[in-house]
Short mmCIF file of C-alpha atoms in Angstrom, two decimals:
data_model
loop_
_atom_site.label_atom_id
_atom_site.label_comp_id
_atom_site.label_asym_id
_atom_site.label_seq_id
_atom_site.Cartn_x
_atom_site.Cartn_y
_atom_site.Cartn_z
CA MET R 1 116.10 113.88 71.49
CA GLU R 2 116.67 113.82 75.46
CA LYS R 3 113.65 115.94 75.41
CA LYS R 4 111.56 113.80 73.03
CA LYS R 5 112.60 110.86 75.11
CA ARG R 6 111.34 112.51 78.05
CA ASN R 7 108.31 113.70 76.59
CA ASN R 8 107.49 110.19 75.35
CA ALA R 9 107.93 109.04 79.18
CA TYR R 10 105.19 111.42 80.14
CA ALA R 11 102.92 110.57 77.12
CA ASN R 12 103.44 106.67 77.85
CA ILE R 13 102.19 107.54 81.70
CA LEU R 14 99.32 109.65 80.51
CA LYS R 15 98.19 106.95 78.05
CA TYR R 16 98.27 104.33 80.46
CA THR R 17 96.87 106.14 83.37
CA SER R 18 93.95 107.33 80.71
CA LEU R 19 93.44 103.76 79.70
CA PHE R 20 92.89 102.44 83.45
CA GLY R 21 91.60 105.52 84.45
CA GLY R 22 88.75 105.23 81.61
CA VAL R 23 88.23 101.70 82.63
CA GLN R 24 88.12 102.76 86.51
CA ALA R 25 85.72 105.60 85.24
CA LEU R 26 83.51 103.18 83.65
CA SER R 27 83.86 100.85 86.43
CA ILE R 28 82.39 103.58 88.80
CA LEU R 29 79.50 104.39 86.49
CA VAL R 30 78.40 100.47 86.89
CA ALA R 31 79.51 100.55 90.68
CA LEU R 32 77.30 103.85 91.31
CA VAL R 33 74.16 102.11 89.93
CA ARG R 34 74.76 99.33 92.36
CA ASN R 35 75.91 101.72 95.35
CA LYS R 36 72.47 103.58 94.65
CA LEU R 37 70.30 100.51 94.42
CA VAL R 38 72.14 99.14 97.64
CA ALA R 39 71.80 102.12 99.46
CA VAL R 40 67.79 102.42 98.74
CA LEU R 41 67.44 98.46 99.28
CA LEU R 42 69.60 98.24 102.42
CA GLY R 43 69.75 101.70 104.11
CA PRO R 44 72.73 103.05 106.08
CA MET R 45 72.53 99.91 108.46
CA GLY R 46 72.61 97.39 105.38
CA VAL R 47 75.54 99.18 103.92
CA GLY R 48 77.41 99.39 107.23
CA LEU R 49 76.85 95.29 107.57
CA LEU R 50 78.14 95.17 104.08
CA SER R 51 81.41 96.95 104.62
CA LEU R 52 81.83 95.41 108.04
CA PHE R 53 81.58 91.87 106.27
CA ASN R 54 83.61 93.15 103.27
CA SER R 55 86.76 94.71 105.73
CA THR R 56 86.59 91.53 108.08
CA ILE R 57 87.02 88.98 105.05
CA ARG R 58 89.77 91.56 103.43
CA PHE R 59 91.39 91.56 106.76
CA ILE R 60 91.44 87.79 107.16
CA GLY R 61 92.95 87.53 103.28
CA ASP R 62 95.57 89.95 103.80
CA SER R 63 96.62 88.18 107.00
CA THR R 64 97.19 84.62 105.27
CA ASN R 65 98.03 85.58 101.60
CA LEU R 66 101.73 85.92 102.54
CA GLY R 67 102.09 88.72 100.06
CA ILE R 68 102.05 86.51 96.96
CA GLY R 69 99.89 89.07 94.98
CA THR R 70 102.74 91.81 95.60
CA SER R 71 106.05 90.03 95.45
CA ALA R 72 104.84 87.86 92.53
CA VAL R 73 104.55 90.86 90.20
CA LYS R 74 108.21 92.01 91.19
CA HIS R 75 109.52 88.44 90.33
CA ILE R 76 107.49 87.95 87.10
CA SER R 77 108.13 91.22 86.00
CA GLU R 78 111.83 90.95 86.18
CA ALA R 79 111.61 87.52 84.11
CA TYR R 80 109.25 89.27 81.45
CA ALA R 81 111.33 92.41 81.01
CA GLN R 82 114.15 89.97 79.99
CA ASP R 83 112.32 87.89 77.63
CA ASP R 84 113.20 84.92 79.28
CA GLU R 85 110.06 82.78 78.56
CA GLN R 86 110.99 79.50 80.61
CA THR R 87 111.77 81.51 83.83
CA THR R 88 108.55 83.56 83.42
CA SER R 89 106.87 80.13 82.99
CA GLN R 90 108.31 78.65 85.87
CA THR R 91 107.66 81.79 88.08
CA VAL R 92 103.97 81.62 86.74
CA GLN R 93 103.60 78.09 88.18
CA THR R 94 105.36 78.96 91.21
CA VAL R 95 102.82 81.86 91.79
CA ARG R 96 99.66 79.47 90.99
CA ALA R 97 100.78 76.69 93.40
CA TRP R 98 101.36 79.21 96.48
CA SER R 99 98.21 81.00 95.68
CA ALA R 100 96.34 77.55 96.29
CA ILE R 101 98.28 77.01 99.38
CA THR R 102 97.36 80.35 100.56
CA ALA R 103 93.87 80.01 99.33
CA LEU R 104 93.37 76.99 101.48
CA LEU R 105 95.16 78.78 104.45
CA GLY R 106 92.69 81.77 104.56
CA MET R 107 89.69 79.76 104.01
CA LEU R 108 90.78 77.55 107.32
CA ALA R 109 91.70 80.64 109.28
CA CYS R 110 88.01 82.07 108.57
CA ALA R 111 86.11 79.15 109.52
CA LEU R 112 88.29 78.45 112.71
CA LEU R 113 87.99 82.25 113.49
CA SER R 114 84.50 82.64 112.88
CA PRO R 115 83.14 82.85 116.47
CA LEU R 116 85.91 85.36 117.42
CA LEU R 117 85.38 87.31 114.32
CA SER R 118 81.44 87.46 115.24
CA LYS R 119 82.28 88.47 118.78
CA TYR R 120 84.79 91.00 118.08
CA THR R 121 83.20 92.66 114.99
CA PHE R 122 79.82 93.00 116.06
CA GLY R 123 79.72 92.47 119.79
CA TRP R 124 77.56 89.47 119.91
CA GLY R 125 77.63 85.80 118.60
CA LYS R 126 74.88 85.73 115.93
CA HIS R 127 77.06 85.91 112.82
CA THR R 128 79.43 82.91 113.42
CA LEU R 129 77.52 81.22 110.61
CA HIS R 130 77.85 84.11 108.25
CA PHE R 131 81.84 84.35 108.81
CA LEU R 132 81.72 80.39 108.49
CA LEU R 133 79.83 80.55 104.87
CA LEU R 134 81.94 83.40 104.10
CA SER R 135 85.32 81.46 104.38
CA PRO R 136 85.37 80.29 100.79
CA VAL R 137 85.22 84.07 99.82
CA VAL R 138 88.97 84.28 101.31
CA ALA R 139 90.19 81.37 99.24
CA MET R 140 88.67 82.35 95.95
CA THR R 141 90.04 86.15 96.44
CA ALA R 142 93.56 84.56 97.17
CA ILE R 143 93.26 82.81 93.76
CA MET R 144 92.13 85.60 91.94
CA GLY R 145 95.01 87.93 93.35
CA GLY R 146 97.55 85.39 92.03
CA GLU R 147 96.02 85.16 88.61
CA LEU R 148 95.89 89.07 88.54
CA ALA R 149 99.41 89.37 89.76
CA ILE R 150 100.10 87.15 86.61
CA LEU R 151 98.60 89.47 84.30
CA LYS R 152 100.28 92.42 85.91
CA GLY R 153 103.61 91.12 85.81
CA THR R 154 103.33 89.69 82.17
CA ARG R 155 102.10 93.27 81.10
CA HIS R 156 98.53 92.15 79.81
CA LEU R 157 97.09 95.46 80.58
CA GLY R 158 94.08 94.88 77.96
CA GLY R 159 93.15 91.80 79.84
CA LEU R 160 93.29 93.46 83.13
CA ALA R 161 91.01 96.30 81.78
CA ARG R 162 88.70 94.05 80.48
CA ILE R 163 88.43 91.92 83.76
CA SER R 164 87.63 95.21 85.88
CA ILE R 165 84.89 96.03 83.75
CA ILE R 166 83.32 92.79 83.74
CA ASN R 167 83.78 92.05 87.47
CA VAL R 168 82.01 95.38 88.59
CA ALA R 169 79.18 94.61 86.15
CA LEU R 170 79.06 91.23 87.43
CA ALA R 171 78.73 92.52 90.97
CA VAL R 172 75.59 94.67 89.91
CA VAL R 173 73.97 91.92 87.78
CA LEU R 174 74.38 89.13 90.47
CA SER R 175 73.96 91.11 93.70
CA VAL R 176 70.97 93.66 93.15
CA PRO R 177 68.30 91.19 92.30
CA LEU R 178 69.22 89.27 95.56
CA PHE R 179 68.92 92.30 97.36
CA PHE R 180 65.50 93.13 96.04
CA VAL R 181 64.19 89.99 97.10
CA TRP R 182 65.77 89.33 100.46
CA ARG R 183 66.92 92.71 101.48
CA ALA R 184 69.58 92.46 104.16
CA LYS R 185 69.50 88.48 104.30
CA ALA R 186 71.16 88.45 100.77
CA ILE R 187 74.46 90.05 101.76
CA VAL R 188 76.34 87.00 102.58
CA PRO R 189 74.80 84.68 99.64
CA SER R 190 75.70 87.72 97.20
CA MET R 191 79.33 87.90 98.46
CA ILE R 192 79.96 84.11 97.73
CA ILE R 193 78.23 84.24 94.53
CA VAL R 194 80.20 87.50 93.00
CA ALA R 195 83.48 86.13 94.49
CA PHE R 196 82.99 82.91 92.77
CA ALA R 197 81.91 84.53 89.24
CA GLN R 198 84.82 87.23 89.30
CA MET R 199 87.08 84.28 90.24
CA ILE R 200 86.26 82.48 87.03
CA ILE R 201 86.28 85.38 84.89
CA THR R 202 89.84 86.47 86.19
CA MET R 203 91.34 82.74 85.63
CA ALA R 204 89.80 82.32 82.33
CA TYR R 205 91.71 85.50 80.98
CA SER R 206 94.91 84.50 82.93
CA TYR R 207 94.74 81.02 81.67
CA HIS R 208 94.25 82.27 77.96
CA TYR R 209 97.48 83.98 78.34
CA GLN R 210 99.32 81.63 80.65
CA PRO R 211 97.82 78.20 80.28
CA LEU R 212 97.48 76.17 83.24
CA ASN R 213 99.75 73.42 84.08
CA LEU R 214 98.08 70.79 86.32
CA HIS R 215 101.54 69.03 87.17
CA ILE R 216 103.00 71.10 90.51
CA SER R 217 106.46 69.79 91.05
CA ALA R 218 108.34 70.07 94.13
CA SER R 219 110.58 72.74 92.61
CA ALA R 220 107.71 75.00 91.82
CA LEU R 221 107.09 74.97 95.52
CA ARG R 222 110.90 75.48 96.69
CA ASN R 223 111.42 78.10 93.93
CA GLY R 224 108.73 79.97 95.64
CA GLY R 225 110.90 80.54 98.81
CA ASN R 226 112.37 83.79 97.82
CA MET R 227 109.19 85.04 96.58
CA VAL R 228 107.36 83.95 100.00
CA ARG R 229 110.31 85.46 102.04
CA LEU R 230 109.62 88.85 100.31
CA GLY R 231 106.08 88.37 100.37
CA ILE R 232 105.83 88.11 104.07
CA GLY R 233 107.06 91.47 104.69
CA PHE R 234 104.54 92.75 102.36
CA PHE R 235 101.76 90.62 103.57
CA LEU R 236 102.32 91.55 107.12
CA ALA R 237 102.35 95.48 106.04
CA ALA R 238 99.06 94.57 104.11
CA THR R 239 97.81 92.88 107.54
CA PHE R 240 98.71 96.30 109.37
CA GLY R 241 96.27 98.17 106.87
CA SER R 242 93.57 95.90 106.85
CA CYS R 243 93.87 95.50 110.46
CA ALA R 244 93.55 99.40 111.16
CA ASP R 245 90.67 99.49 108.71
CA PHE R 246 88.84 96.68 110.63
CA ILE R 247 89.76 97.98 113.93
CA ILE R 248 88.17 101.50 113.19
CA ARG R 249 85.11 100.29 111.28
CA SER R 250 84.48 97.91 114.36
CA PHE R 251 85.04 100.63 116.75
CA VAL R 252 82.74 103.17 114.82
CA ASN R 253 80.07 100.14 114.62
CA ASN R 254 80.30 99.77 118.62
CA ALA R 255 80.75 103.11 119.60
CA GLY R 256 78.52 104.91 117.26
CA SER R 257 76.10 102.59 115.20
CA PRO R 258 75.73 100.50 111.95
CA ASP R 259 73.92 103.72 110.66
CA THR R 260 77.01 105.57 111.54
CA LEU R 261 79.37 103.03 110.10
CA GLY R 262 77.25 102.97 106.88
CA LEU R 263 77.37 106.85 106.62
CA PHE R 264 81.35 106.50 107.11
CA ASN R 265 81.74 103.86 104.45
CA ALA R 266 79.75 105.72 101.85
CA GLY R 267 81.73 108.95 102.33
CA TYR R 268 85.17 107.06 102.37
CA MET R 269 84.49 105.19 99.35
CA ILE R 270 82.92 107.71 97.33
CA THR R 271 86.26 109.71 97.67
CA MET R 272 88.56 106.50 97.13
CA THR R 273 86.56 105.08 94.26
CA TYR R 274 86.92 108.80 92.68
CA GLY R 275 90.62 108.64 93.15
CA GLY R 276 90.86 105.12 91.76
CA MET R 277 90.24 106.66 88.49
CA VAL R 278 93.82 107.63 88.59
CA PHE R 279 95.61 105.52 91.09
CA SER R 280 94.11 102.28 89.41
CA ALA R 281 97.16 102.72 86.79
CA MET R 282 99.84 102.72 89.82
CA GLU R 283 99.53 98.94 90.40
CA THR R 284 98.90 97.63 86.85
CA ASP R 285 101.31 99.95 84.93
CA TYR R 286 103.50 101.98 87.16
CA PHE R 287 104.55 99.21 89.61
CA PRO R 288 105.80 96.56 86.94
CA ARG R 289 107.57 99.37 85.39
CA LEU R 290 109.14 100.60 88.51
CA SER R 291 110.12 96.99 89.38
CA ALA R 292 111.96 96.60 86.16
CA ILE R 293 114.34 99.15 86.89
CA ALA R 294 117.37 97.24 88.34
CA ARG R 295 119.13 100.29 90.46
CA THR R 296 118.43 103.14 92.41
CA GLY R 297 119.78 106.44 91.00
CA THR R 298 118.62 108.96 88.44
CA THR R 299 116.16 106.70 86.40
CA LEU R 300 114.27 105.64 89.44
CA ASN R 301 113.98 108.93 90.80
CA ASP R 302 112.55 110.46 87.26
CA THR R 303 110.24 107.52 86.95
CA VAL R 304 108.53 108.38 90.38
CA ASN R 305 108.48 111.57 89.81
CA LYS R 306 106.97 111.75 86.45
CA GLN R 307 104.35 109.53 87.71
CA ILE R 308 103.49 111.98 90.63
CA GLU R 309 103.32 114.76 88.26
CA VAL R 310 101.02 113.03 85.74
CA SER R 311 98.75 111.82 88.77
CA LEU R 312 98.28 115.33 90.33
CA LEU R 313 97.64 116.99 87.03
CA ILE R 314 94.76 114.55 86.13
CA ILE R 315 93.43 114.17 89.67
CA SER R 316 93.36 117.93 90.82
CA PRO R 317 90.63 119.26 88.90
CA MET R 318 88.58 116.03 89.56
CA LEU R 319 88.97 116.41 93.39
CA VAL R 320 88.24 120.35 93.11
CA GLY R 321 85.09 119.30 91.33
CA LEU R 322 84.18 116.39 93.91
CA ILE R 323 84.64 118.76 96.99
CA ILE R 324 82.45 121.40 95.42
CA GLY R 325 79.94 119.07 94.14
CA LEU R 326 79.58 116.49 97.01
CA PRO R 327 75.99 118.13 98.45
CA ILE R 328 74.49 117.17 95.31
CA ILE R 329 76.82 113.89 94.57
CA LEU R 330 75.99 112.22 97.57
CA PRO R 331 72.27 112.08 97.51
CA LEU R 332 72.49 111.30 93.97
CA LEU R 333 74.47 108.51 94.13
CA TYR R 334 73.23 107.12 97.34
CA SER R 335 70.05 108.96 99.10
CA HIS R 336 69.16 111.95 101.18
CA SER R 337 69.83 110.29 104.33
CA PHE R 338 73.60 110.12 103.69
CA LEU R 339 73.94 113.72 103.49
CA PRO R 340 75.21 113.72 107.06
CA VAL R 341 78.75 112.36 105.72
CA THR R 342 79.04 115.30 103.41
CA SER R 343 81.73 117.27 105.44
CA MET R 344 83.73 114.14 106.21
CA ALA R 345 83.67 113.18 102.55
CA GLN R 346 84.97 116.68 101.63
CA LEU R 347 87.55 116.38 103.87
CA THR R 348 88.72 112.96 102.58
CA ALA R 349 88.81 114.33 99.14
CA LEU R 350 91.26 117.02 100.45
CA ALA R 351 93.59 114.21 101.49
CA MET R 352 93.54 112.49 98.09
CA PHE R 353 95.69 115.52 97.05
CA LEU R 354 98.59 114.43 99.00
CA ARG R 355 97.86 110.58 98.19
CA ALA R 356 98.70 111.40 94.36
CA VAL R 357 102.17 112.61 95.53
CA LYS R 358 102.64 109.79 98.46
CA LEU R 359 101.38 106.76 96.73
CA PRO R 360 104.18 106.55 93.97
CA ILE R 361 106.96 107.06 96.56
CA ALA R 362 105.30 104.53 98.85
CA TYR R 363 105.94 101.88 95.67
CA LEU R 364 109.49 102.33 96.21
CA PRO R 365 110.42 99.58 98.68
CA LEU R 366 107.78 97.44 96.77
CA SER R 367 109.94 97.85 93.62
CA ARG R 368 113.32 97.17 95.38
CA GLY R 369 112.09 94.18 97.12
CA ASP R 370 112.83 95.96 100.37
CA SER R 371 109.62 94.49 102.63
CA LYS R 372 111.32 95.49 105.82
CA ALA R 373 111.12 98.87 104.71
CA TYR R 374 107.83 98.84 103.62
CA LEU R 375 106.77 97.18 106.71
CA LEU R 376 107.98 99.85 108.96
CA MET R 377 106.32 102.63 106.79
CA GLU R 378 102.81 100.78 106.79
CA GLY R 379 102.98 99.61 110.49
CA ILE R 380 103.70 103.21 111.57
CA TYR R 381 101.06 104.35 109.37
CA ALA R 382 98.54 101.91 110.63
CA VAL R 383 99.22 102.99 114.35
CA VAL R 384 98.84 106.78 113.46
CA TYR R 385 95.62 105.86 111.79
CA VAL R 386 93.80 104.05 114.36
CA MET R 387 94.80 106.33 117.15
CA LEU R 388 93.99 109.56 115.32
CA SER R 389 90.69 108.03 114.01
CA VAL R 390 89.63 106.99 117.76
CA PHE R 391 90.51 110.10 119.21
CA PHE R 392 88.88 112.49 116.48
CA PHE R 393 85.73 110.41 116.41
CA HIS R 394 85.45 110.64 119.87
CA ALA R 395 85.71 114.21 119.81
CA PHE R 396 84.03 115.47 116.80
CA GLY R 397 81.97 112.47 115.51
CA LEU R 398 81.94 111.51 111.79
CA ILE R 399 83.75 114.92 110.55
CA GLY R 400 86.32 113.85 112.97
CA LEU R 401 87.01 110.88 110.96
CA GLY R 402 87.73 113.00 107.98
CA MET R 403 90.06 115.40 110.06
CA ALA R 404 91.95 111.91 111.17
CA ILE R 405 92.29 110.94 107.20
CA VAL R 406 93.63 114.31 106.57
CA LEU R 407 96.28 114.54 109.18
CA VAL R 408 97.56 110.85 108.73
CA ALA R 409 98.09 111.70 105.12
CA SER R 410 99.94 114.76 106.06
CA PHE R 411 101.99 112.58 108.47
CA ASP R 412 102.52 109.77 105.89
CA PHE R 413 103.52 112.27 103.20
CA ILE R 414 106.47 113.72 105.30
CA MET R 415 107.44 110.36 106.56
CA LEU R 416 107.82 108.93 103.37
CA ASN R 417 109.91 111.64 102.02
CA VAL R 418 112.24 111.75 104.70
CA TYR R 419 112.61 108.04 104.78
CA MET R 420 112.63 107.06 101.09
CA GLY R 421 115.40 110.24 100.68
CA HIS R 422 117.40 108.59 103.44
CA ARG R 423 117.20 104.87 102.26
CA TYR R 424 117.09 105.29 98.40
CA GLY R 425 118.15 108.78 97.85
CA TYR R 426 114.96 109.85 96.58
CA ARG R 427 113.87 113.51 96.19
CA LEU R 428 111.08 115.54 95.02
CA SER R 429 111.50 116.91 91.64
CA GLY R 430 111.07 120.81 91.18
CA ASN R 431 108.47 120.35 88.83
CA ALA R 432 106.56 118.13 91.35
CA ILE R 433 106.84 120.81 94.12
CA LYS R 434 105.93 123.54 91.58
CA LEU R 435 102.90 121.65 90.71
CA MET R 436 102.01 120.86 94.45
CA LEU R 437 102.20 124.60 95.15
CA GLN R 438 99.66 125.33 92.45
CA GLN R 439 97.21 122.79 93.12
CA PHE R 440 97.18 122.40 96.61
CA PRO R 441 95.89 125.93 97.26
CA ILE R 442 93.19 125.62 94.91
CA GLY R 443 91.80 122.41 96.94
CA MET R 444 92.15 124.11 100.10
CA ALA R 445 90.24 127.16 99.00
CA ALA R 446 87.37 124.57 97.61
CA TYR R 447 87.25 123.25 101.08
CA ALA R 448 87.23 126.55 102.59
CA LEU R 449 84.47 127.68 100.20
CA THR R 450 82.19 124.93 101.49
CA LEU R 451 82.54 126.09 105.18
CA LYS R 452 80.92 129.16 104.34
CA GLY R 453 77.38 127.07 103.12
CA GLN R 454 75.61 126.90 99.69
CA GLY R 455 74.02 129.45 97.72
CA PRO R 456 74.64 131.44 94.34
CA THR R 457 78.03 132.52 95.50
CA TYR R 458 79.36 129.14 96.47
CA TRP R 459 78.53 127.61 93.24
CA ILE R 460 79.79 130.73 90.96
CA LEU R 461 83.23 130.43 92.90
CA GLY R 462 83.14 126.82 92.99
CA ILE R 463 82.91 126.46 89.24
CA LEU R 464 85.71 129.07 89.08
CA LEU R 465 88.04 127.16 91.16
CA ILE R 466 87.32 124.08 88.92
CA VAL R 467 88.18 125.81 85.96
CA ILE R 468 91.32 127.44 87.25
CA SER R 469 92.57 123.77 88.41
CA SER R 470 91.56 122.26 84.96
CA VAL R 471 93.22 125.12 82.89
CA LEU R 472 96.36 124.81 84.88
CA SER R 473 96.55 120.70 84.48
CA TRP R 474 95.64 121.04 80.83
CA HIS R 475 98.47 123.60 79.95
CA ALA R 476 100.95 121.68 82.01
CA LEU R 477 100.18 118.16 80.48
CA LYS R 478 100.33 119.63 77.10
CA LYS R 479 103.79 121.22 77.78
CA ARG R 480 104.94 117.53 78.83
CA THR R 481 103.50 115.48 76.04
CA ARG R 482 104.09 117.74 73.05
#
């Protein structure tokens, strides 16, 4: 009975990881079409400008949303797990009220700071109007984040899956025609139009499951006190991450060029998007499930370790394939002008092996409502990430950024295991360690192969490594779910 229960747990994790992995794969296919068209229409400089605007807006949003999108999932999950409809409804009302407040706060902050954002992002003052026009995007993103938190907390995974697909498709349909006609001049208008359309779709789904109550009571605002206090630590941590991303991209843009930034963004995004096929299930299924566990101990540890095992088994063959296939994939998805970022992207893909292990561990303080611990970990990570990126970019250029990503991932993996073990008694399971010792060397061998140059031997050995990783993963998954 115990073995059957354990295998059912693996099967459920695999089910939802596959569901959102499939959704993410479909989203990626649509996004790849958009990326290809954007790369051709805008070139590396246009891609760099687009990424710089996006990272800046995300930084402002993360700095003003009070962590509602994260803390709300925990509060709603707890009420929903107890089948308490009244408390769930009240919490939803509170989330919407505070999302509206943070939306207004973010929009005003972006508008008021637009001259400074232009100066310190681009180094000159010609983009003040652009940031002023983009301020509503911050508000729309905050509203959308609150509604997504409601859907996650109430376990409406089907709605979340459909929203993901529709929103990616909207980004293509609405932005590409604008880029085709106006090229780089369409970047700001396209961001506004896409954000508005995605917000409307998200609200429509959320309101269907949790109808809107226009009466916002004073108690709804007061009841959000605990959620906001919890969220403040999370939003500060998110601000660290967004700030690090913002600093690095601004540094690359100023110390290098917009073309260099466009290359970096392409290499970084292709690996992060690829990994997202597995990691997307973390926030939608794993985090609410982890939050519903009341106490630390065996159940919590088992939940984290099972998520690590399934994530690693699914993503490892994909990452080996990505490392080997990037010389073909990059020109196919972007253009031949993006080939200089190949080595950096291959190193970033190597770091994704560690991300598959450390990300489930990183959710522990979130699920416990321990904002201070989460803030500490994210703050240290952000500082180390910026320092290593600046140093290695100065020393080695683009490939140096890949080195920095691998090193900071290794540092974060060690730091999280040590700290979470001390704070929550967490330990990596023997099964998780065994899988790491099987799959990590294959990934390192794949990267080592890329250093020898391409040719028949490269492709033969590369395909062999992909097959070995796939067979090992298939047998391990079969053993865990039968």
